[in-house]
mmCIF file of C-alpha atoms and ligand atoms in Angstrom:
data_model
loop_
_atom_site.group_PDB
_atom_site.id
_atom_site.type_symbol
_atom_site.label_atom_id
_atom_site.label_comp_id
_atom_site.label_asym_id
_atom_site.label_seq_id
_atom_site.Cartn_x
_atom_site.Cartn_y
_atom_site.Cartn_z
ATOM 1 C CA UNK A 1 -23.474 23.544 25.718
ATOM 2 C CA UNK A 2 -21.455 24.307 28.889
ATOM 3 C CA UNK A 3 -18.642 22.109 29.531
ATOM 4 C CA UNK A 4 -18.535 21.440 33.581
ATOM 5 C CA UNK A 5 -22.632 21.724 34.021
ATOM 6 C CA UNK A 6 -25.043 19.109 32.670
ATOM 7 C CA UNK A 7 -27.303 19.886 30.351
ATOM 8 C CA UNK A 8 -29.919 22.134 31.131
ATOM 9 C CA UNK A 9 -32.378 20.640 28.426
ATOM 10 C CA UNK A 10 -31.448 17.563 30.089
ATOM 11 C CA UNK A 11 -33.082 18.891 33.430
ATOM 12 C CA UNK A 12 -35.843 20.162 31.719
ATOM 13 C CA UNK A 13 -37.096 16.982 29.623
ATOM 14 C CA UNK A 14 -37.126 15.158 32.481
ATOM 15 C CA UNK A 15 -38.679 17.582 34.944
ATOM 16 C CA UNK A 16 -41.454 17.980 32.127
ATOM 17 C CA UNK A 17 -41.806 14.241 31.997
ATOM 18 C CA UNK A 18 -42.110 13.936 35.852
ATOM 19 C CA UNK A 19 -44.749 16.710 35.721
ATOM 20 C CA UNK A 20 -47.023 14.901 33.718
ATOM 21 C CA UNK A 21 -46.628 11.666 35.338
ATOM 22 C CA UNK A 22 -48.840 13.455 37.897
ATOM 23 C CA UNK A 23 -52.115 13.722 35.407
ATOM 24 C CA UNK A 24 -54.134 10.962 35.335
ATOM 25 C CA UNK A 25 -54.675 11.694 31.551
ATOM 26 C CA UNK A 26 -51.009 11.289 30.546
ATOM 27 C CA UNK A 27 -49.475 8.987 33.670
ATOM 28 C CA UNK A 28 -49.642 5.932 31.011
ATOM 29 C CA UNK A 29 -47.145 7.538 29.091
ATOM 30 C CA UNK A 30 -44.627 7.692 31.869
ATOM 31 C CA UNK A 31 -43.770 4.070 33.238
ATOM 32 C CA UNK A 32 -43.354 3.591 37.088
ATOM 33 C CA UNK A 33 -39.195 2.778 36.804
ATOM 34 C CA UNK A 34 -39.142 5.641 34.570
ATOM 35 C CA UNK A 35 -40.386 7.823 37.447
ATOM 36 C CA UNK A 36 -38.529 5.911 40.167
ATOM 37 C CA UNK A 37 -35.338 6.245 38.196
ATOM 38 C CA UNK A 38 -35.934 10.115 37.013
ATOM 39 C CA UNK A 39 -36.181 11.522 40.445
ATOM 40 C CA UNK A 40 -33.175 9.379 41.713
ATOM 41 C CA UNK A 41 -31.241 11.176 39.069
ATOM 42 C CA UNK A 42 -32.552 14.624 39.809
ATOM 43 C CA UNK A 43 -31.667 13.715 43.717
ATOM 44 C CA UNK A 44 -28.385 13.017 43.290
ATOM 45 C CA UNK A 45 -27.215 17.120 42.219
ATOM 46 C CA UNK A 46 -28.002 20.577 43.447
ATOM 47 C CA UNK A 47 -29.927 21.784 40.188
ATOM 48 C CA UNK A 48 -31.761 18.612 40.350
ATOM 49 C CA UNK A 49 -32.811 18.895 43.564
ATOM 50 C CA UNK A 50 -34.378 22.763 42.595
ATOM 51 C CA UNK A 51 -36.220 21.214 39.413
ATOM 52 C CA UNK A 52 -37.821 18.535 42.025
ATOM 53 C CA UNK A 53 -39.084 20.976 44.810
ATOM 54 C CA UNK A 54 -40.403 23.449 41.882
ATOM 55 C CA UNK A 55 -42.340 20.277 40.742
ATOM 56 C CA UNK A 56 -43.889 19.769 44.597
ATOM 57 C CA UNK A 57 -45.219 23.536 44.027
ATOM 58 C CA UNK A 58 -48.272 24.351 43.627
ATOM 59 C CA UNK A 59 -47.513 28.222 42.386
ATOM 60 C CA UNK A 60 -44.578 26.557 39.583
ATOM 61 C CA UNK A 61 -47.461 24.182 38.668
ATOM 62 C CA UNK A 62 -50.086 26.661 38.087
ATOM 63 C CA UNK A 63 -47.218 28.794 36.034
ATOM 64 C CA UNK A 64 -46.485 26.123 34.094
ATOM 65 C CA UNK A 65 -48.985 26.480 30.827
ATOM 66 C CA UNK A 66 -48.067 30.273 31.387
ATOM 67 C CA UNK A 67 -44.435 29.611 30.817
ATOM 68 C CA UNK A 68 -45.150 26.659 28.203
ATOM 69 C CA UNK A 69 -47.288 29.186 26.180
ATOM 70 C CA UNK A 70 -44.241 31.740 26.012
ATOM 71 C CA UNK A 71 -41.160 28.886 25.156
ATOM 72 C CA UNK A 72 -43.294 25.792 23.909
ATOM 73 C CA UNK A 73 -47.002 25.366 24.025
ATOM 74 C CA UNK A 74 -47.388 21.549 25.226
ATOM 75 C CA UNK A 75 -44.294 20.881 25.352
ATOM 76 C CA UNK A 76 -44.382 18.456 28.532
ATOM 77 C CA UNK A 77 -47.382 16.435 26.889
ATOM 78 C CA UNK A 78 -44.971 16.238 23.824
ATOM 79 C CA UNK A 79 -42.288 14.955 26.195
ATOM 80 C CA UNK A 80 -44.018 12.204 27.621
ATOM 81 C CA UNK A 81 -45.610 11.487 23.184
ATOM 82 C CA UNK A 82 -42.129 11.482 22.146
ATOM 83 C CA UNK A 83 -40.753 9.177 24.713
ATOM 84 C CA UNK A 84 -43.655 6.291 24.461
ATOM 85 C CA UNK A 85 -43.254 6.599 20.586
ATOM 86 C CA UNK A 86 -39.070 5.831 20.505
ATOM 87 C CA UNK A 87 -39.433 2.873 23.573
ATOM 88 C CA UNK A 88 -42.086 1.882 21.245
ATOM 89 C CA UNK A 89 -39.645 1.865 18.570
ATOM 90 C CA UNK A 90 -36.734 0.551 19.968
ATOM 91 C CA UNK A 91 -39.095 -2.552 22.076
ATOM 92 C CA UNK A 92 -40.354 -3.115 18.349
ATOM 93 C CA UNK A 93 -36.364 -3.418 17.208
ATOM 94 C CA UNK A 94 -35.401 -5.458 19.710
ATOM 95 C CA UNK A 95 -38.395 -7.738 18.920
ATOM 96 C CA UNK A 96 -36.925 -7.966 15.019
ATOM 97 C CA UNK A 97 -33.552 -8.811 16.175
ATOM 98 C CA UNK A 98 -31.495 -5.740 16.719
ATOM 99 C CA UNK A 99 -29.083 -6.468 19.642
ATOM 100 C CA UNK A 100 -27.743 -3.073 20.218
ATOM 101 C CA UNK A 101 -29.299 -0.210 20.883
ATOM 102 C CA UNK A 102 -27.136 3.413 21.478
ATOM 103 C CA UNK A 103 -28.785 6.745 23.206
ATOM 104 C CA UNK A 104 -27.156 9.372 21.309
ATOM 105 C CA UNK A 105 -26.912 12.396 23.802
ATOM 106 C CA UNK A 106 -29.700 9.907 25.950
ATOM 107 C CA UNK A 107 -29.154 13.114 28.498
ATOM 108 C CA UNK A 108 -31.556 12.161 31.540
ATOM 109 C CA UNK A 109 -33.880 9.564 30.049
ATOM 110 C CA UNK A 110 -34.408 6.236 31.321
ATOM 111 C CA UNK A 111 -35.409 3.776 28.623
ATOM 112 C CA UNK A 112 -32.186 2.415 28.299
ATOM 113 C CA UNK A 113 -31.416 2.094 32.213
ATOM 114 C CA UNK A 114 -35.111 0.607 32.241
ATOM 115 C CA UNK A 115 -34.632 -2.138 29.300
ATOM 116 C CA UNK A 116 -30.880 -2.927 30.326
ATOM 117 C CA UNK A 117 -31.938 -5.495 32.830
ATOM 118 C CA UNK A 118 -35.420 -6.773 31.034
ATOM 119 C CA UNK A 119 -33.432 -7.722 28.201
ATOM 120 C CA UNK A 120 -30.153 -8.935 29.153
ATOM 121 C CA UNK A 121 -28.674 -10.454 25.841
ATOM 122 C CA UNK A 122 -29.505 -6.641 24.106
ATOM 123 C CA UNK A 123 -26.293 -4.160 24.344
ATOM 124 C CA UNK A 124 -27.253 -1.196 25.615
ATOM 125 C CA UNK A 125 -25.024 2.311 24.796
ATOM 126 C CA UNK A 126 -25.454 5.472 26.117
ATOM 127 C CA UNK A 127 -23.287 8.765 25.030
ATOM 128 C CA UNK A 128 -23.441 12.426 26.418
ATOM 129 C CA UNK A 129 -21.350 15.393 26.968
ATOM 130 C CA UNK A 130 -19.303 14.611 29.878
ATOM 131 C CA UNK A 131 -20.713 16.764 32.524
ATOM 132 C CA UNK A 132 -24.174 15.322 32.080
ATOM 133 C CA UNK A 133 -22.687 11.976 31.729
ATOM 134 C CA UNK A 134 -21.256 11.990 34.338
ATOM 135 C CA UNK A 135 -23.863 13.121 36.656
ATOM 136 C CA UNK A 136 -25.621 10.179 35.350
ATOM 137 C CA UNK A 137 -22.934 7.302 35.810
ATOM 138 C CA UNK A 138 -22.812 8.513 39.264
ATOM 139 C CA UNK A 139 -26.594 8.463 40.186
ATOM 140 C CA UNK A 140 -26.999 4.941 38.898
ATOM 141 C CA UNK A 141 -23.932 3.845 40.592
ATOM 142 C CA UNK A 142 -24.151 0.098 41.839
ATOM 143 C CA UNK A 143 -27.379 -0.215 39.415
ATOM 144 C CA UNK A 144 -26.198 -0.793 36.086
ATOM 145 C CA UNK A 145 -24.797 -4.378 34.656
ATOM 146 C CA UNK A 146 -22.165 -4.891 32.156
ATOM 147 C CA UNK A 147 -24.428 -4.649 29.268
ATOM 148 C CA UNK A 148 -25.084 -1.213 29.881
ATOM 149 C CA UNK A 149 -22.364 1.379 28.827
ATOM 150 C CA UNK A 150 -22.312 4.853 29.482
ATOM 151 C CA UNK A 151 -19.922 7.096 27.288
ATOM 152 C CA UNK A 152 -18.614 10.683 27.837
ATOM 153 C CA UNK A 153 -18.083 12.450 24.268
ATOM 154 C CA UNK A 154 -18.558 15.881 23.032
ATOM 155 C CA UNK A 155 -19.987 15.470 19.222
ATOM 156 C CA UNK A 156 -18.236 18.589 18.360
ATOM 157 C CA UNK A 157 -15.011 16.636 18.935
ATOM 158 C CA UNK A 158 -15.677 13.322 18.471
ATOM 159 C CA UNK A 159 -17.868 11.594 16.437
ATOM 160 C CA UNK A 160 -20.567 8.917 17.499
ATOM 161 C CA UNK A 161 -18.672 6.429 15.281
ATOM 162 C CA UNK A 162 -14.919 7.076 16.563
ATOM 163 C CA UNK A 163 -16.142 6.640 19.862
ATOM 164 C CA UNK A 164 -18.006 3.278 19.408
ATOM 165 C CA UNK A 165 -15.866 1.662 17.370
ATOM 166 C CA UNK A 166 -13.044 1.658 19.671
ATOM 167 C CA UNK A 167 -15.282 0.342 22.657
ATOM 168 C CA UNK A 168 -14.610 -2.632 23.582
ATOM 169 C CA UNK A 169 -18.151 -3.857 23.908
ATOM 170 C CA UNK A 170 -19.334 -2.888 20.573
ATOM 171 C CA UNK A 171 -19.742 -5.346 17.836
ATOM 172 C CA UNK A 172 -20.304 -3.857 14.173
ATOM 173 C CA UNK A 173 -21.520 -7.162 13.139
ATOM 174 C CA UNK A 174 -24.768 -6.555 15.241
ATOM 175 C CA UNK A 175 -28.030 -4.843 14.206
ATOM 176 C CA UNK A 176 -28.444 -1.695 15.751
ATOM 177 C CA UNK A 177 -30.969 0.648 16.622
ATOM 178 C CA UNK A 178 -29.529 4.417 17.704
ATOM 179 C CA UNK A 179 -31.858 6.906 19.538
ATOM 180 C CA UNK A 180 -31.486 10.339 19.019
ATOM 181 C CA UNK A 181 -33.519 12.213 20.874
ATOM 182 C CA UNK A 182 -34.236 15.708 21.151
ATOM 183 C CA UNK A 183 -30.404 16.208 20.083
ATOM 184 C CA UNK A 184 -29.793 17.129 15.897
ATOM 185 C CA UNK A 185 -31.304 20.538 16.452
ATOM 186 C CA UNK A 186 -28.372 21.416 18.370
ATOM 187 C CA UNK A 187 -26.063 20.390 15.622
ATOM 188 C CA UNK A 188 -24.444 22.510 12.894
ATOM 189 C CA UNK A 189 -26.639 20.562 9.806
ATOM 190 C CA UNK A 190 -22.802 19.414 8.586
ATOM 191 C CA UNK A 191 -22.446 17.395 11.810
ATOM 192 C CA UNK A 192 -25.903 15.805 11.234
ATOM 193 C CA UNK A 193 -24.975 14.488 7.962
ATOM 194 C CA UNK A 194 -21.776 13.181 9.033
ATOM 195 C CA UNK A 195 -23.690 11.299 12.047
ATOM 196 C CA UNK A 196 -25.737 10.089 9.644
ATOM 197 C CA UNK A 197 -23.375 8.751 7.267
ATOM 198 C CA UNK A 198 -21.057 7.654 9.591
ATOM 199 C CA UNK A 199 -23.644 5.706 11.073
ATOM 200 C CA UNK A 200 -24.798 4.112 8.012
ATOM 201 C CA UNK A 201 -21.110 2.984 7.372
ATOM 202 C CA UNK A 202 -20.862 1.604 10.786
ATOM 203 C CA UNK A 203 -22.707 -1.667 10.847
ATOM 204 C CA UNK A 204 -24.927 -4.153 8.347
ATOM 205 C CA UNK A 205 -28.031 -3.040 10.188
ATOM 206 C CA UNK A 206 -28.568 0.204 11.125
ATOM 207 C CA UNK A 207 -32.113 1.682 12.402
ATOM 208 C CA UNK A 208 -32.248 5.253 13.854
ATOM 209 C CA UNK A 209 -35.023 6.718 15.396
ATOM 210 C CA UNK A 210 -34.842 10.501 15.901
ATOM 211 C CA UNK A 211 -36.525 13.779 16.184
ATOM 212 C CA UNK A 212 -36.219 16.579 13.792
ATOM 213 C CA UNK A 213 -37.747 20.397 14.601
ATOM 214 C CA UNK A 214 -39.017 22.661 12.070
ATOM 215 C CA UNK A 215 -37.689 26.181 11.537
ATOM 216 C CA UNK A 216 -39.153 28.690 13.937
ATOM 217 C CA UNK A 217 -41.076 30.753 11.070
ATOM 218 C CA UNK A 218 -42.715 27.653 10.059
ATOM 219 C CA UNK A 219 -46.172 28.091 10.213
ATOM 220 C CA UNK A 220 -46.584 24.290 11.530
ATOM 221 C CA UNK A 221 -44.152 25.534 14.415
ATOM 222 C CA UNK A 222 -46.361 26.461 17.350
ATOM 223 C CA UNK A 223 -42.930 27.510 19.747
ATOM 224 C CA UNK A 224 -43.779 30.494 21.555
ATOM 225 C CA UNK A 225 -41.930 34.365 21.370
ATOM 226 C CA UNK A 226 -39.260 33.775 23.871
ATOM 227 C CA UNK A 227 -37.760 30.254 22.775
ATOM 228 C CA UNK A 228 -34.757 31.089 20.816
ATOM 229 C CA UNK A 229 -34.004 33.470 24.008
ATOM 230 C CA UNK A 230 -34.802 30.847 26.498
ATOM 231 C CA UNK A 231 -32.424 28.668 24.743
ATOM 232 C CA UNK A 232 -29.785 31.175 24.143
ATOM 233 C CA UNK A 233 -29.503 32.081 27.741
ATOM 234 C CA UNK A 234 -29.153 28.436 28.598
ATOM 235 C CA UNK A 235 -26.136 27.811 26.153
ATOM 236 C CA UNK A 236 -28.176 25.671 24.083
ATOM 237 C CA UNK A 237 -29.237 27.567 20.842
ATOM 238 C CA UNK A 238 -30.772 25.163 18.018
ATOM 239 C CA UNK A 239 -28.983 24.917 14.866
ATOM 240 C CA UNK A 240 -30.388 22.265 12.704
ATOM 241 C CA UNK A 241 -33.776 22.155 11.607
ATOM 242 C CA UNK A 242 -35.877 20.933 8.820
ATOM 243 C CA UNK A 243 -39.233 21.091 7.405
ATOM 244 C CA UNK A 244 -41.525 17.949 7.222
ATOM 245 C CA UNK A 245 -41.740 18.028 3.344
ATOM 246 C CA UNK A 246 -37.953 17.612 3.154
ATOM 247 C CA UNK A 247 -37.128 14.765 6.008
ATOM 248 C CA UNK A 248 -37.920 12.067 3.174
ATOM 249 C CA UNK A 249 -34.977 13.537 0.388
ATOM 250 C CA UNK A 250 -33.139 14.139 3.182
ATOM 251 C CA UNK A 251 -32.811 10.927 4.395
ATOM 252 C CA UNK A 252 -32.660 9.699 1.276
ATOM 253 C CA UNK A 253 -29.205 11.721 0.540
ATOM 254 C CA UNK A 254 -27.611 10.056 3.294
ATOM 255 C CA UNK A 255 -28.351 6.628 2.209
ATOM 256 C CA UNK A 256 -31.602 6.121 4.212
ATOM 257 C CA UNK A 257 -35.158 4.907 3.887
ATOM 258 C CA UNK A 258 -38.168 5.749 5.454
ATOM 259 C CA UNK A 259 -39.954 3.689 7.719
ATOM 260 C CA UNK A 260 -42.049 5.806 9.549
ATOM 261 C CA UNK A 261 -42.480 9.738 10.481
ATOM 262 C CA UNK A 262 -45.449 10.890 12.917
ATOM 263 C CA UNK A 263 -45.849 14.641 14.199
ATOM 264 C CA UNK A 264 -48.154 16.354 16.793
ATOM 265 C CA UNK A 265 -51.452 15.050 15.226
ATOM 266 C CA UNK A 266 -50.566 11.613 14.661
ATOM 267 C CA UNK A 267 -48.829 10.787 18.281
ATOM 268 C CA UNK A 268 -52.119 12.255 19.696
ATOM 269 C CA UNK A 269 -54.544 9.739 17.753
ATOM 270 C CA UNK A 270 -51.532 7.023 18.933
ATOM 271 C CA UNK A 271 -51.565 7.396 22.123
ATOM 272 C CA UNK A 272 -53.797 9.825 23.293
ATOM 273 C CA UNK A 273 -56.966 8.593 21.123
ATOM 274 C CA UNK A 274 -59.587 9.293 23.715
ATOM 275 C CA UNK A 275 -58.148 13.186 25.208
ATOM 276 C CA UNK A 276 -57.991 16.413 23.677
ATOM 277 C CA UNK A 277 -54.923 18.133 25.425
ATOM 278 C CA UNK A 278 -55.390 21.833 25.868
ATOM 279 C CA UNK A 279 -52.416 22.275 23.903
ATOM 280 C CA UNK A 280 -50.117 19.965 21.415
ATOM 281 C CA UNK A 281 -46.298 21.281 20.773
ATOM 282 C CA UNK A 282 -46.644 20.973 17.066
ATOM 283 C CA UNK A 283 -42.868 21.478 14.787
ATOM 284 C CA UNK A 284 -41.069 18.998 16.417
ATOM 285 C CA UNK A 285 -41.629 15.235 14.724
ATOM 286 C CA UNK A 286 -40.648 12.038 15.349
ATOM 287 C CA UNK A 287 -39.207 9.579 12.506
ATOM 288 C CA UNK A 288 -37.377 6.182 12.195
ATOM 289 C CA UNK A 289 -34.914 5.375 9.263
ATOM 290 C CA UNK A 290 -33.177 2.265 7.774
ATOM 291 C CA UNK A 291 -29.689 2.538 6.114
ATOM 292 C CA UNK A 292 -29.356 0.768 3.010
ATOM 293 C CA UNK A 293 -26.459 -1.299 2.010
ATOM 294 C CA UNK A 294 -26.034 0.348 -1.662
ATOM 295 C CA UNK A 295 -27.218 3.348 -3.670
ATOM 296 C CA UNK A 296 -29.499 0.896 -6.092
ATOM 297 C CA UNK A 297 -30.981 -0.247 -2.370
ATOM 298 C CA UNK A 298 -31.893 3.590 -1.485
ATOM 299 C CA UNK A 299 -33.766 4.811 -5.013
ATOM 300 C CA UNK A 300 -35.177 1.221 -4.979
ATOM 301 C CA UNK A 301 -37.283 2.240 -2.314
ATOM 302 C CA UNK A 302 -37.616 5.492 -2.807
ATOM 303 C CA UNK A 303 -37.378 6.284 -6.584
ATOM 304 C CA UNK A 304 -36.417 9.823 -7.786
ATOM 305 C CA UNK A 305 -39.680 11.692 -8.984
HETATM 306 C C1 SAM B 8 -32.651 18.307 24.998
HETATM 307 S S1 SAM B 8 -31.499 17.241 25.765
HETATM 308 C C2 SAM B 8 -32.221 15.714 25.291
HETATM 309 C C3 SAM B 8 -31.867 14.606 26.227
HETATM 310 C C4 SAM B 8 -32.537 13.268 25.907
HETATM 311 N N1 SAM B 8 -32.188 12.794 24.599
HETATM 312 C C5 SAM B 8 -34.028 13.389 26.056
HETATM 313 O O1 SAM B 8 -34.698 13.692 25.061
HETATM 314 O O2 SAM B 8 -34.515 13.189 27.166
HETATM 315 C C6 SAM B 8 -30.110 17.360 24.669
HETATM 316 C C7 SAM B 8 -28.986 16.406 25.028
HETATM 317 O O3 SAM B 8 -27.981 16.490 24.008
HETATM 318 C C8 SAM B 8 -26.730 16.493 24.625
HETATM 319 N N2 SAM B 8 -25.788 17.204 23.753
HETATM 320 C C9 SAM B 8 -25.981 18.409 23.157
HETATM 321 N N3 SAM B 8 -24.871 18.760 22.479
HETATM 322 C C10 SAM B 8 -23.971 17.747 22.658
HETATM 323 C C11 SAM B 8 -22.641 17.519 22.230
HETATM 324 N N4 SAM B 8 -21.994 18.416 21.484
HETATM 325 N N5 SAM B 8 -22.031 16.381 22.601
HETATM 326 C C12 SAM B 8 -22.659 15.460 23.353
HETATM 327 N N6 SAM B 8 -23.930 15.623 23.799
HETATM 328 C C13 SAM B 8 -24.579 16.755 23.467
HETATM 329 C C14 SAM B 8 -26.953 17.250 25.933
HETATM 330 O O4 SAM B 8 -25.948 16.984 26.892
HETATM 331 C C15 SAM B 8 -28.316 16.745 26.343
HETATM 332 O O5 SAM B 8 -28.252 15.628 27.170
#
């Protein structure tokens, strides 16, 4: 991560998000705020501005599925999969009761921003590295109300749950649902468990949806040659990953259950039931969790084999 530049991942989620919004096949995975809003962030900086023109040409659309092969076959189909599955998630919280809901490095994406105003008496939290924070506080300048809070933090210095607990505007007593998107794999795994635990400690109610990767030489991993370079060169090397067959025990350690976990195949039938994309990024899943209140709570639901 470089300090004083946003996040190039950042950039690169949402520029891969805004491509698709252009194929009729995939545009009802991308809402019309959500495109609105994306290129008003990406207008507001110099880097932003160079991701939007390469996305109005035709040569760095045709390259594309050339580039996506080498770094991540379908990676910007994924990106628009993996953001309809979490607002689904987090729309489907807010519908059970949870009144909070925290972005955990939310980098560039818009769900919060979008939901702040449709649901006014939900608390919405957003926390980033400080130079991409930033960029973001200043594009949505004058468009934000008071129950939307952005937060500059670097996890390697702070955790998630120093930083909230000392805002003024968070309430432990509320449930909570915490996005963390595209974000753990850039963790050392010892940072991952404390976020989780400290998380779990946090509030009554705690609900995090996330997405995991699995390790490059898994065979379910379809990344292409030149990721771990790509990534390298951009500062952003992953760190964390995990294989499917060992989210569930993993979770479980940190005082978690279940409730859901869907990879490449099951987010197509979702919500692509009726297209057969040229290419799915398979190794990267999505999965929501429930803290438990006590150990007997945890092997309760998921008993020990
Ligand atoms: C791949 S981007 C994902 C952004 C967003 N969650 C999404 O999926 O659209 C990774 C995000 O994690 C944030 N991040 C990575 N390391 C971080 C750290 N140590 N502290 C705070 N944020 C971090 C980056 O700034 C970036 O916004």
């Amino acid at each position: 991560m470089k300090d004083r530049v946003a996040s190039s991942t950042a950039y690169t989620v949402l520029q891969g998000l805004l491509l698709i919004a252009e194929k009729p096949e995939y545009r009802h995975l991308v809402t019309a705020e959500t495109l609105k809003t994306g290129k008003t962030i990406l207008e507001r900086s110099e880097e932003g501005r160079k991701r939007l023109k390469q996305l109005n040409s035709r040569l760095f659309r045709a390259l594309v599925p050339m580039m996506e092969r080498l770094i991540l076959p379908g990676i910007s189909t994924h990106y628009g999969l993996r953001k309809k599955y979490i607002r689904d998630a987090v729309e489907n919280a807010i519908s059970q009761g949870y009144t909070m809901v925290v972005n955990l490095g939310a980098g560039f994406d818009t769900l919060a921003y979008e939901l702040h105003s449709q649901f006014p008496e939900v608390t919405f939290f957003e926390l980033d590295h400080p130079a991409t924070s930033a960029h973001k506080q200043s594009a949505l300048d004058g468009q934000i109300s008071n129950n939307f809070h952005l937060i500059e933090v670097d996890f390697k210095k702070t955790s998630a749950k120093e930083v909230l607990v000392s805002h003024e505007a968070y309430d432990v007593a509320m449930p909570t649902v915490f996005i963390c998107e595209g974000v753990l794999m850039y963790l050392p795994v010892s940072d991952v468990k404390t976020l989780f635990s400290g998380l779990a400690e946090l509030g009554e109610k705690t609900r995090i949806v996330f997405s995991s990767v699995t390790s490059f030489s898994d065979p379910k991993n379809n990344c292409g040659p030149v990721l771990n370079l790509y990534l390298r060169i951009k500062g952003e090397p992953l760190s964390w990953t995990i294989a499917l067959k060992d989210l569930a025990g993993f979770i479980k350690d940190q005082g978690y259950v279940l409730l859901d976990v869907a990879e490449a195949g099951s987010l197509k039938d979702r919500y692509l039931p009726n297209i057969t994309p040229t290419m799915l990024h398979r190794g990267e899943c999505l999965v929501q969790v429930q803290a438990c209140s006590t150990r007997d709570e945890v092997e309760a639901s998921c008993p020990s084999e």
